[in-house]
Amino acid sequence: MSKTFYIETFGCQMNAHDSEKVIGTLEQQGYARVQDEDAAGLILYNTCSIRDKAEQKVFHRLNEYKKLQGEGKKFAVLGCVAQQEGEKIFEKAPYVSMVAGSASYRNLPEMLRRLEAGEERITGLDDRQTDLTFETEFTVRSNPHRGYITIIEGCDKFCAYCVVPYTRGKERSRTAASVLVEAKKMVDLGFTEIQFLGQNVNSYRDPSGRMSFAELLVAVGELPGIRRVRFTTSHPRDFTRDIVQAIDDTPTLCDHIHLPVQSGSTAVLKAMSREYTREWYLERMSWIKEAKRDISITSDMIVGFPGETDADFEETITLVGEVKYDAVFAFKFSPRPNTPAVTMADSIPDEVKSERLRILMDRQREIQREHYGRHLGEVQEVMVESYNSSRNQVVGRSSQNKTVNFTVSRIGTQIVQAQPPIGSYLPVRITQTLPNCLVGEATADADAVPFVPIQRVSDFVVLN
C-alpha cells in the first residue's frame, strides 16, 4: 500500500478538528496527504450520524470508489457512523479494511501498522467506559490564525433524540494544564483565536480539580498574544452564571453564546429528556441579557418531535420572540439508531414538520432583521477571513460570530490595500444591517488599531 492518504470529513467542528489530529498522526507515521482519491493509497472517511440518512451518504460515497480497491487502495471509516455501525460496515462494504470510532483514535499508530502488515479487518471500537481522550502533539491545523482545542469528549446527557452518547462515549475532560500547554503553543505560533470544543463544552470538569470551565476560559483569554477565545456547544443544564461573568470581565472572550434550547415547550423538553424546563432556560437567558456586554445568543431547535402539539410548537415560537436570538439552526425531527426516540410513535406527518420549520424560520428572519439593526453605526473589530472580489468586499467575522462584509479604501488619512491579510483585524463601522450579515466600511478608531498577523510560508501548522 502506498503511504499516501486522502481524507474526507462529514459533519461538525468536532469532526473537523478530529480530522486535523488524525492527519497529524498519519503524517507523523510517515504518510503523505494528497488531494484526491485516485492518488491515495489509503482513503479515509470521517463520518457523522447526527442527522438522518448520514449512513447512506457514507455508504454511497464508499460505493462510488470501491472500484479503486483493485488498484491496491485501502479504505477506512472513522467517526460516529463507524462506532454506530461497527463491524456491520465490513458486511455492507467488504472492501473496507479499518473501522474506528473517535474514542479509539489514540490507537491509530498501532492500527496503521496492522494495516501495513496486511490485516484486512481492523476495528477500533471503544465502549462507553473509557476515560482516555485523544491528545496528540501532532495536529495539522488548516487555518493558521484560528485553531480548535477539544477540552471534553463524549456525552452523558442521553437526550431522547441524540445518538452522540452512543457514538462518542462518556464525558471525559482533559486536564486544565494540558489545555493551557496546547493553547500556549498555539499562541506562540501566531494563532490569535482559539475555540474550545466539546459535545457539551461547558460540562467540562478538570480531572485535577484546579479549574472550572469559566476559570479555564479566563486563563486562556489572558495568554499574551491571544485576541479571541470562543467555545461551543454549551448545554443549558451545565450553564452557570460565572460563564457570563467571565465574558463580562475578560475582553478576549468573545461575546457570543450558543445555547441550544431544542423546544420552547416544557412538556416536549421532558419528552426529549433535556432535564430542564422553559423557565430554567429563560433564567439563563436573563443572566446573559443582564451582562454589561452585548452578548449574542444563538440556538438549535427541533420541530416535530413525537407528541409535539400545535400548542407546544406555539410555545417555541413565543420563546423565539422573547429571547430574540441572533441565529437559530432548526431541523425536522428524524429518529436516530439506538436512541429512545426510535421507539416513540412518530405520528407527525412530514408535511406538518416542514410547515412548522418554515413558520419558525420565517419568524426568526423577522427577528434577525429587527435585532441586527442595533448594530447600525457601531464600530466593530472584524477578523478578515476571505474576499468577495465581485463585490469588492472583504469578508470577516465579528466577536459576536456575525459575518461582516466590508470595504477598505482608507483608514483615516492612510490609504490601505483593498485586500488586507487573512487573519488581520480591522475596525469596521457598520453602515447596513441585513438578516444574516452586517455591512460596513473599515474606519479609523483610536481604540481599535488594525492588527496584522504573522505571515506564514505554509497553509498548515504542525504542533510538535
Short mmCIF file of C-alpha atoms in Angstrom, two decimals:
data_model
loop_
_atom_site.label_atom_id
_atom_site.label_comp_id
_atom_site.label_asym_id
_atom_site.label_seq_id
_atom_site.Cartn_x
_atom_site.Cartn_y
_atom_site.Cartn_z
CA MET A 1 0.00 0.00 0.00
CA SER A 2 1.31 3.43 -0.95
CA LYS A 3 1.84 5.60 2.17
CA THR A 4 -0.32 8.37 0.82
CA PHE A 5 -3.77 9.22 2.11
CA TYR A 6 -6.91 11.16 1.27
CA ILE A 7 -9.40 12.11 3.99
CA GLU A 8 -12.93 13.44 3.67
CA THR A 9 -14.76 14.82 6.68
CA PHE A 10 -18.50 14.94 7.27
CA GLY A 11 -20.33 16.84 10.00
CA CYS A 12 -19.49 19.20 12.82
CA GLN A 13 -16.49 21.21 14.01
CA MET A 14 -15.62 18.37 16.38
CA ASN A 15 -15.23 16.06 13.40
CA ALA A 16 -13.24 18.68 11.50
CA HIS A 17 -10.82 19.06 14.41
CA ASP A 18 -10.65 15.28 14.90
CA SER A 19 -9.54 15.09 11.27
CA GLU A 20 -6.82 17.67 11.94
CA LYS A 21 -5.48 15.38 14.67
CA VAL A 22 -5.86 12.27 12.51
CA ILE A 23 -3.97 13.98 9.67
CA GLY A 24 -1.18 14.93 12.05
CA THR A 25 -0.97 11.37 13.36
CA LEU A 26 -0.84 9.94 9.83
CA GLU A 27 1.90 12.34 8.78
CA GLN A 28 3.87 11.55 11.91
CA GLN A 29 3.65 7.88 10.88
CA GLY A 30 5.21 8.70 7.51
CA TYR A 31 2.09 9.16 5.38
CA ALA A 32 1.77 11.99 2.87
CA ARG A 33 -1.57 13.70 2.29
CA VAL A 34 -2.94 14.00 -1.26
CA GLN A 35 -5.93 15.95 -2.52
CA ASP A 36 -7.87 13.27 -4.44
CA GLU A 37 -8.76 9.63 -4.05
CA ASP A 38 -7.01 8.48 -7.23
CA ALA A 39 -3.60 9.47 -5.86
CA ALA A 40 -4.11 7.92 -2.40
CA GLY A 41 -3.08 4.55 -1.08
CA LEU A 42 -5.37 4.94 1.94
CA ILE A 43 -8.79 6.60 1.72
CA LEU A 44 -10.44 7.65 4.99
CA TYR A 45 -13.95 8.93 5.64
CA ASN A 46 -14.50 10.67 8.97
CA THR A 47 -18.25 10.32 9.39
CA CYS A 48 -21.20 11.91 11.19
CA SER A 49 -24.50 10.29 12.17
CA ILE A 50 -26.25 13.17 13.88
CA ARG A 51 -28.74 13.62 11.03
CA ASP A 52 -30.99 11.23 9.16
CA LYS A 53 -29.52 9.32 6.21
CA ALA A 54 -25.92 10.12 7.20
CA GLU A 55 -25.05 6.43 6.98
CA GLN A 56 -26.48 6.18 3.45
CA LYS A 57 -24.35 9.13 2.40
CA VAL A 58 -21.21 7.38 3.66
CA PHE A 59 -22.01 4.05 2.02
CA HIS A 60 -22.91 5.82 -1.21
CA ARG A 61 -19.50 7.51 -1.17
CA LEU A 62 -17.79 4.21 -0.44
CA ASN A 63 -19.65 2.56 -3.31
CA GLU A 64 -18.52 5.31 -5.67
CA TYR A 65 -14.89 4.44 -5.06
CA LYS A 66 -14.93 0.70 -4.46
CA LYS A 67 -13.56 0.24 -7.98
CA LEU A 68 -10.28 1.66 -6.62
CA GLN A 69 -9.86 -1.44 -4.44
CA GLY A 70 -8.46 -3.28 -7.44
CA GLU A 71 -5.64 -0.75 -7.57
CA GLY A 72 -4.43 -1.83 -4.13
CA LYS A 73 -6.05 1.01 -2.21
CA LYS A 74 -7.29 0.61 1.34
CA PHE A 75 -10.42 2.16 2.87
CA ALA A 76 -11.12 3.26 6.44
CA VAL A 77 -14.33 4.51 8.02
CA LEU A 78 -13.83 6.70 11.08
CA GLY A 79 -16.08 8.61 13.45
CA CYS A 80 -19.69 8.31 14.51
CA VAL A 81 -21.01 6.02 11.76
CA ALA A 82 -18.03 3.72 12.40
CA GLN A 83 -18.89 3.48 16.11
CA GLN A 84 -22.63 3.19 15.42
CA GLU A 85 -22.44 0.51 12.72
CA GLY A 86 -19.32 -1.28 13.96
CA GLU A 87 -18.35 -4.47 12.17
CA LYS A 88 -21.56 -4.36 10.12
CA ILE A 89 -19.62 -1.98 7.88
CA PHE A 90 -17.43 -4.89 6.77
CA GLU A 91 -20.58 -6.76 5.70
CA LYS A 92 -22.04 -3.80 3.82
CA ALA A 93 -18.72 -2.75 2.29
CA PRO A 94 -16.28 -5.71 2.27
CA TYR A 95 -13.55 -3.58 0.69
CA VAL A 96 -13.25 -1.51 3.91
CA SER A 97 -10.16 -2.52 5.90
CA MET A 98 -10.44 -0.37 9.03
CA VAL A 99 -13.34 0.85 11.19
CA ALA A 100 -12.54 3.18 14.10
CA GLY A 101 -14.70 5.27 16.40
CA SER A 102 -13.45 8.62 17.67
CA ALA A 103 -12.68 7.28 21.15
CA SER A 104 -10.07 4.91 19.67
CA TYR A 105 -8.09 7.44 17.59
CA ARG A 106 -5.29 7.33 20.16
CA ASN A 107 -4.64 3.79 18.86
CA LEU A 108 -4.25 4.91 15.23
CA PRO A 109 -0.46 4.27 15.04
CA GLU A 110 -0.95 0.64 16.06
CA MET A 111 -3.92 0.19 13.71
CA LEU A 112 -1.91 1.64 10.82
CA ARG A 113 0.94 -0.79 11.46
CA ARG A 114 -1.54 -3.69 11.37
CA LEU A 115 -2.97 -2.33 8.13
CA GLU A 116 0.50 -2.14 6.58
CA ALA A 117 1.17 -5.71 7.72
CA GLY A 118 -1.74 -6.91 5.60
CA GLU A 119 -4.62 -7.29 8.09
CA GLU A 120 -7.93 -6.79 6.29
CA ARG A 121 -10.43 -6.14 9.08
CA ILE A 122 -9.17 -3.86 11.82
CA THR A 123 -11.55 -2.37 14.36
CA GLY A 124 -11.17 0.36 16.96
CA LEU A 125 -14.49 0.46 18.79
CA ASP A 126 -14.22 1.58 22.41
CA ASP A 127 -17.09 1.14 24.80
CA ARG A 128 -18.50 3.94 26.96
CA GLN A 129 -16.23 3.10 29.87
CA THR A 130 -13.02 4.59 28.51
CA ASP A 131 -11.58 7.53 30.44
CA LEU A 132 -8.99 8.35 27.78
CA THR A 133 -9.05 11.29 25.42
CA PHE A 134 -7.30 11.81 22.07
CA GLU A 135 -4.42 14.08 23.00
CA THR A 136 -1.66 14.39 20.44
CA GLU A 137 1.14 16.87 19.90
CA PHE A 138 0.85 16.21 16.17
CA THR A 139 -2.06 18.33 14.98
CA VAL A 140 -2.20 19.73 11.46
CA ARG A 141 -4.28 22.90 11.59
CA SER A 142 -5.86 24.00 8.34
CA ASN A 143 -6.36 27.60 9.49
CA PRO A 144 -3.13 29.33 10.60
CA HIS A 145 -4.93 32.02 12.62
CA ARG A 146 -7.97 30.32 14.22
CA GLY A 147 -7.46 26.97 15.94
CA TYR A 148 -9.58 24.46 17.86
CA ILE A 149 -8.89 22.67 21.14
CA THR A 150 -11.13 19.81 22.25
CA ILE A 151 -11.36 20.10 26.04
CA ILE A 152 -14.04 17.46 26.66
CA GLU A 153 -15.11 14.42 24.67
CA GLY A 154 -18.28 12.33 24.82
CA CYS A 155 -21.68 12.96 26.38
CA ASP A 156 -23.58 11.75 29.45
CA LYS A 157 -26.84 13.62 28.81
CA PHE A 158 -28.73 10.93 26.85
CA CYS A 159 -31.28 13.22 25.25
CA ALA A 160 -34.00 11.04 23.75
CA TYR A 161 -33.27 12.04 20.15
CA CYS A 162 -29.47 12.12 20.20
CA VAL A 163 -27.02 9.44 19.07
CA VAL A 164 -23.87 11.16 20.39
CA PRO A 165 -23.65 9.33 23.77
CA TYR A 166 -23.65 6.04 21.86
CA THR A 167 -21.06 7.07 19.27
CA ARG A 168 -18.60 9.19 21.28
CA GLY A 169 -18.63 7.55 24.69
CA LYS A 170 -18.97 9.06 28.12
CA GLU A 171 -17.94 12.56 29.10
CA ARG A 172 -14.22 12.78 29.80
CA SER A 173 -12.28 16.00 30.20
CA ARG A 174 -8.65 16.87 29.64
CA THR A 175 -6.67 18.43 32.46
CA ALA A 176 -6.59 22.22 32.52
CA ALA A 177 -2.79 22.02 32.47
CA SER A 178 -2.74 20.10 29.17
CA VAL A 179 -5.23 22.54 27.60
CA LEU A 180 -3.13 25.52 28.68
CA VAL A 181 0.06 23.95 27.30
CA GLU A 182 -1.61 23.42 23.91
CA ALA A 183 -3.08 26.92 23.92
CA LYS A 184 0.30 28.47 24.78
CA LYS A 185 1.97 26.58 21.90
CA MET A 186 -0.69 27.84 19.52
CA VAL A 187 -0.31 31.45 20.63
CA ASP A 188 3.50 31.17 20.32
CA LEU A 189 2.99 30.04 16.73
CA GLY A 190 0.88 33.10 15.96
CA PHE A 191 -2.67 31.86 16.42
CA THR A 192 -4.85 34.74 17.59
CA GLU A 193 -8.18 32.95 18.02
CA ILE A 194 -8.79 29.73 19.93
CA GLN A 195 -12.11 27.90 20.11
CA PHE A 196 -12.84 25.31 22.80
CA LEU A 197 -14.82 22.33 21.53
CA GLY A 198 -16.94 19.68 23.22
CA GLN A 199 -20.26 17.93 22.69
CA ASN A 200 -21.22 19.77 25.89
CA VAL A 201 -18.25 22.07 26.28
CA ASN A 202 -19.45 23.71 29.49
CA SER A 203 -19.83 20.30 31.15
CA TYR A 204 -16.02 20.39 31.42
CA ARG A 205 -14.64 19.04 34.70
CA ASP A 206 -10.89 19.39 35.23
CA PRO A 207 -9.68 15.93 36.37
CA SER A 208 -7.05 17.66 38.53
CA GLY A 209 -9.71 19.86 40.16
CA ARG A 210 -7.68 23.01 39.50
CA MET A 211 -10.04 25.00 37.31
CA SER A 212 -13.70 25.35 36.48
CA PHE A 213 -14.79 25.83 32.87
CA ALA A 214 -15.12 29.59 33.38
CA GLU A 215 -11.69 29.78 35.03
CA LEU A 216 -10.12 27.88 32.12
CA LEU A 217 -11.72 30.31 29.66
CA VAL A 218 -10.24 33.25 31.54
CA ALA A 219 -6.80 31.60 31.82
CA VAL A 220 -6.58 31.12 28.04
CA GLY A 221 -8.07 34.55 27.43
CA GLU A 222 -5.26 36.10 29.47
CA LEU A 223 -2.43 34.48 27.49
CA PRO A 224 -0.24 37.21 25.95
CA GLY A 225 -0.96 37.42 22.23
CA ILE A 226 -4.45 35.90 22.28
CA ARG A 227 -7.10 38.02 20.59
CA ARG A 228 -10.25 35.91 20.80
CA VAL A 229 -11.50 32.86 22.70
CA ARG A 230 -14.73 31.08 21.73
CA PHE A 231 -16.48 27.91 22.91
CA THR A 232 -19.17 25.59 21.55
CA THR A 233 -21.51 23.82 22.18
CA SER A 234 -22.96 24.54 25.64
CA HIS A 235 -25.75 22.66 27.40
CA PRO A 236 -28.35 24.55 29.48
CA ARG A 237 -28.10 22.04 32.35
CA ASP A 238 -24.45 22.95 32.98
CA PHE A 239 -24.63 26.63 32.07
CA THR A 240 -23.54 28.61 35.13
CA ARG A 241 -23.59 32.30 35.92
CA ASP A 242 -19.79 32.52 36.25
CA ILE A 243 -19.51 31.91 32.47
CA VAL A 244 -21.37 35.18 31.84
CA GLN A 245 -19.23 36.90 34.46
CA ALA A 246 -16.07 35.62 32.76
CA ILE A 247 -17.20 37.06 29.41
CA ASP A 248 -18.04 40.38 31.08
CA ASP A 249 -14.65 40.61 32.79
CA THR A 250 -12.36 39.29 30.03
CA PRO A 251 -12.33 41.31 26.79
CA THR A 252 -10.71 38.49 24.79
CA LEU A 253 -13.64 36.14 25.48
CA CYS A 254 -15.99 36.53 22.53
CA ASP A 255 -19.42 37.96 23.29
CA HIS A 256 -21.33 35.06 21.78
CA ILE A 257 -23.02 32.07 23.44
CA HIS A 258 -24.58 29.16 21.57
CA LEU A 259 -27.07 27.56 23.96
CA PRO A 260 -29.37 25.01 22.25
CA VAL A 261 -32.90 25.01 23.67
CA GLN A 262 -34.42 22.44 21.20
CA SER A 263 -38.01 23.35 22.17
CA GLY A 264 -39.90 26.13 23.92
CA SER A 265 -42.35 23.66 25.48
CA THR A 266 -41.60 22.18 28.90
CA ALA A 267 -43.68 19.12 28.00
CA VAL A 268 -41.62 18.47 24.87
CA LEU A 269 -38.37 19.14 26.75
CA LYS A 270 -39.41 16.47 29.25
CA ALA A 271 -40.15 14.00 26.44
CA MET A 272 -36.74 14.83 24.96
CA SER A 273 -35.08 14.07 28.35
CA ARG A 274 -33.44 17.50 28.34
CA GLU A 275 -33.95 17.71 32.15
CA TYR A 276 -34.69 21.41 32.31
CA THR A 277 -37.83 23.50 31.83
CA ARG A 278 -38.69 26.53 29.72
CA GLU A 279 -38.41 28.65 32.87
CA TRP A 280 -34.96 27.22 33.71
CA TYR A 281 -33.73 28.10 30.23
CA LEU A 282 -35.21 31.60 30.32
CA GLU A 283 -33.48 32.25 33.65
CA ARG A 284 -30.13 31.61 31.93
CA MET A 285 -31.18 33.90 29.12
CA SER A 286 -31.82 36.62 31.74
CA TRP A 287 -28.25 36.19 33.09
CA ILE A 288 -26.88 36.78 29.58
CA LYS A 289 -29.12 39.77 28.92
CA GLU A 290 -28.12 41.37 32.24
CA ALA A 291 -24.43 41.33 31.25
CA LYS A 292 -22.58 44.60 30.72
CA ARG A 293 -21.54 43.44 27.25
CA ASP A 294 -23.99 42.88 24.39
CA ILE A 295 -23.71 39.08 24.18
CA SER A 296 -25.04 37.45 21.02
CA ILE A 297 -27.23 34.37 21.59
CA THR A 298 -27.78 31.54 19.10
CA SER A 299 -29.56 28.23 19.47
CA ASP A 300 -30.57 24.86 17.97
CA MET A 301 -34.20 23.73 17.69
CA ILE A 302 -36.05 20.59 16.64
CA VAL A 303 -39.60 20.74 15.27
CA GLY A 304 -41.98 17.82 15.02
CA PHE A 305 -40.64 15.77 17.94
CA PRO A 306 -43.05 12.87 18.70
CA GLY A 307 -46.05 14.20 20.59
CA GLU A 308 -45.40 17.89 19.82
CA THR A 309 -48.83 19.56 19.61
CA ASP A 310 -49.74 22.81 17.90
CA ALA A 311 -49.73 24.40 21.36
CA ASP A 312 -46.24 23.04 22.07
CA PHE A 313 -44.98 24.43 18.79
CA GLU A 314 -46.54 27.81 19.56
CA GLU A 315 -44.51 27.86 22.79
CA THR A 316 -41.37 27.50 20.69
CA ILE A 317 -42.47 30.46 18.56
CA THR A 318 -43.14 32.61 21.62
CA LEU A 319 -39.77 31.63 23.12
CA VAL A 320 -38.01 32.81 19.96
CA GLY A 321 -39.85 36.12 20.23
CA GLU A 322 -38.93 36.51 23.90
CA VAL A 323 -35.23 35.64 23.61
CA LYS A 324 -34.62 37.35 20.24
CA TYR A 325 -31.83 35.09 19.03
CA ASP A 326 -29.22 36.32 16.58
CA ALA A 327 -29.46 32.98 14.76
CA VAL A 328 -31.35 29.70 15.07
CA PHE A 329 -30.36 26.38 13.50
CA ALA A 330 -33.56 24.38 13.19
CA PHE A 331 -34.25 20.86 11.93
CA LYS A 332 -37.15 18.49 11.48
CA PHE A 333 -37.08 15.56 13.89
CA SER A 334 -35.72 12.33 12.46
CA PRO A 335 -35.23 9.16 14.57
CA ARG A 336 -31.63 8.06 15.12
CA PRO A 337 -30.47 4.48 15.76
CA ASN A 338 -30.21 3.25 19.36
CA THR A 339 -31.94 6.33 20.82
CA PRO A 340 -35.13 6.20 22.97
CA ALA A 341 -36.96 8.31 20.39
CA VAL A 342 -36.73 5.41 17.92
CA THR A 343 -39.44 3.61 19.89
CA MET A 344 -41.73 6.66 20.08
CA ALA A 345 -44.62 6.90 17.67
CA ASP A 346 -43.55 9.46 15.06
CA SER A 347 -47.14 10.43 14.32
CA ILE A 348 -46.50 13.94 12.99
CA PRO A 349 -46.67 13.93 9.18
CA ASP A 350 -43.61 15.17 7.34
CA GLU A 351 -45.63 17.96 5.69
CA VAL A 352 -46.59 19.24 9.16
CA LYS A 353 -42.94 19.16 10.25
CA SER A 354 -41.97 21.05 7.10
CA GLU A 355 -44.65 23.68 7.68
CA ARG A 356 -43.60 24.17 11.31
CA LEU A 357 -39.98 24.53 10.22
CA ARG A 358 -40.99 27.16 7.66
CA ILE A 359 -43.04 29.12 10.22
CA LEU A 360 -40.18 29.01 12.74
CA MET A 361 -37.53 30.18 10.29
CA ASP A 362 -39.80 32.92 8.89
CA ARG A 363 -40.34 34.24 12.42
CA GLN A 364 -36.62 34.04 13.16
CA ARG A 365 -35.78 36.00 9.99
CA GLU A 366 -38.16 38.75 11.10
CA ILE A 367 -36.43 38.89 14.47
CA GLN A 368 -32.95 38.94 12.93
CA ARG A 369 -33.92 41.72 10.55
CA GLU A 370 -35.07 43.80 13.52
CA HIS A 371 -32.45 42.67 16.05
CA TYR A 372 -29.41 43.18 13.80
CA GLY A 373 -30.46 46.82 13.48
CA ARG A 374 -28.97 47.53 16.92
CA HIS A 375 -25.50 47.37 15.34
CA LEU A 376 -26.09 50.21 12.87
CA GLY A 377 -23.39 52.87 13.37
CA GLU A 378 -21.29 50.71 15.70
CA VAL A 379 -17.56 50.20 15.17
CA GLN A 380 -16.72 46.52 15.50
CA GLU A 381 -13.41 44.70 15.35
CA VAL A 382 -13.55 42.24 12.46
CA MET A 383 -11.20 39.35 11.68
CA VAL A 384 -10.55 39.03 7.94
CA GLU A 385 -11.50 35.57 6.57
CA SER A 386 -11.79 35.91 2.78
CA TYR A 387 -12.60 38.26 -0.10
CA ASN A 388 -15.60 38.75 -2.38
CA SER A 389 -13.90 40.18 -5.46
CA SER A 390 -17.12 40.52 -7.44
CA ARG A 391 -18.46 42.96 -4.83
CA ASN A 392 -15.05 44.42 -3.95
CA GLN A 393 -15.70 43.45 -0.35
CA VAL A 394 -13.70 41.85 2.43
CA VAL A 395 -15.48 39.06 4.34
CA GLY A 396 -14.82 38.83 8.06
CA ARG A 397 -16.29 37.82 11.40
CA SER A 398 -17.08 39.85 14.48
CA SER A 399 -16.54 38.86 18.09
CA GLN A 400 -20.27 38.01 18.15
CA ASN A 401 -19.64 35.45 15.39
CA LYS A 402 -21.55 37.51 12.83
CA THR A 403 -20.44 37.71 9.20
CA VAL A 404 -19.35 41.25 8.27
CA ASN A 405 -18.91 42.23 4.62
CA PHE A 406 -16.97 45.47 4.33
CA THR A 407 -14.97 47.70 2.04
CA VAL A 408 -11.47 49.03 2.64
CA SER A 409 -10.24 52.15 0.88
CA ARG A 410 -8.69 54.26 3.59
CA ILE A 411 -8.35 54.33 7.35
CA GLY A 412 -8.27 57.99 8.35
CA THR A 413 -5.80 59.67 6.01
CA GLN A 414 -3.93 56.43 5.30
CA ILE A 415 -4.74 54.55 2.10
CA VAL A 416 -4.69 50.78 2.73
CA GLN A 417 -4.83 47.75 0.49
CA ALA A 418 -8.26 46.57 -0.69
CA GLN A 419 -7.45 43.05 0.46
CA PRO A 420 -5.95 43.14 3.96
CA PRO A 421 -4.22 39.91 5.03
CA ILE A 422 -6.34 36.91 6.05
CA GLY A 423 -6.25 36.77 9.83
CA SER A 424 -5.82 40.50 10.32
CA TYR A 425 -8.21 42.54 12.45
CA LEU A 426 -9.73 45.84 11.37
CA PRO A 427 -12.15 48.32 12.97
CA VAL A 428 -15.28 48.42 10.80
CA ARG A 429 -18.16 50.88 11.05
CA ILE A 430 -21.49 49.15 10.38
CA THR A 431 -23.42 51.04 7.70
CA GLN A 432 -26.11 48.49 6.82
CA THR A 433 -27.74 45.51 8.53
CA LEU A 434 -29.23 42.51 6.75
CA PRO A 435 -30.97 39.45 8.27
CA ASN A 436 -27.85 37.25 8.02
CA CYS A 437 -24.91 39.65 7.92
CA LEU A 438 -23.62 43.12 8.62
CA VAL A 439 -22.20 45.52 6.01
CA GLY A 440 -19.66 48.21 6.73
CA GLU A 441 -16.55 50.21 5.96
CA ALA A 442 -13.11 49.99 7.56
CA THR A 443 -12.54 53.08 9.65
CA ALA A 444 -10.07 54.90 11.87
CA ASP A 445 -10.72 54.28 15.55
CA ALA A 446 -8.45 55.24 18.40
CA ASP A 447 -9.36 52.15 20.41
CA ALA A 448 -9.15 49.62 17.57
CA VAL A 449 -5.76 49.70 15.86
CA PRO A 450 -5.50 47.41 12.79
CA PHE A 451 -3.68 44.19 13.63
CA VAL A 452 -1.69 42.25 11.03
CA PRO A 453 -0.90 38.58 11.76
CA ILE A 454 2.37 36.70 11.34
CA GLN A 455 2.81 35.76 7.69
CA ARG A 456 3.29 32.05 7.08
CA VAL A 457 5.05 30.07 4.39
CA SER A 458 2.70 27.09 4.71
CA ASP A 459 -1.07 26.79 4.93
CA PHE A 460 -0.64 24.19 7.67
CA VAL A 461 0.90 24.36 11.11
CA VAL A 462 2.07 21.26 12.94
CA LEU A 463 2.31 21.39 16.71
CA ASN A 464 5.12 19.08 17.79
#
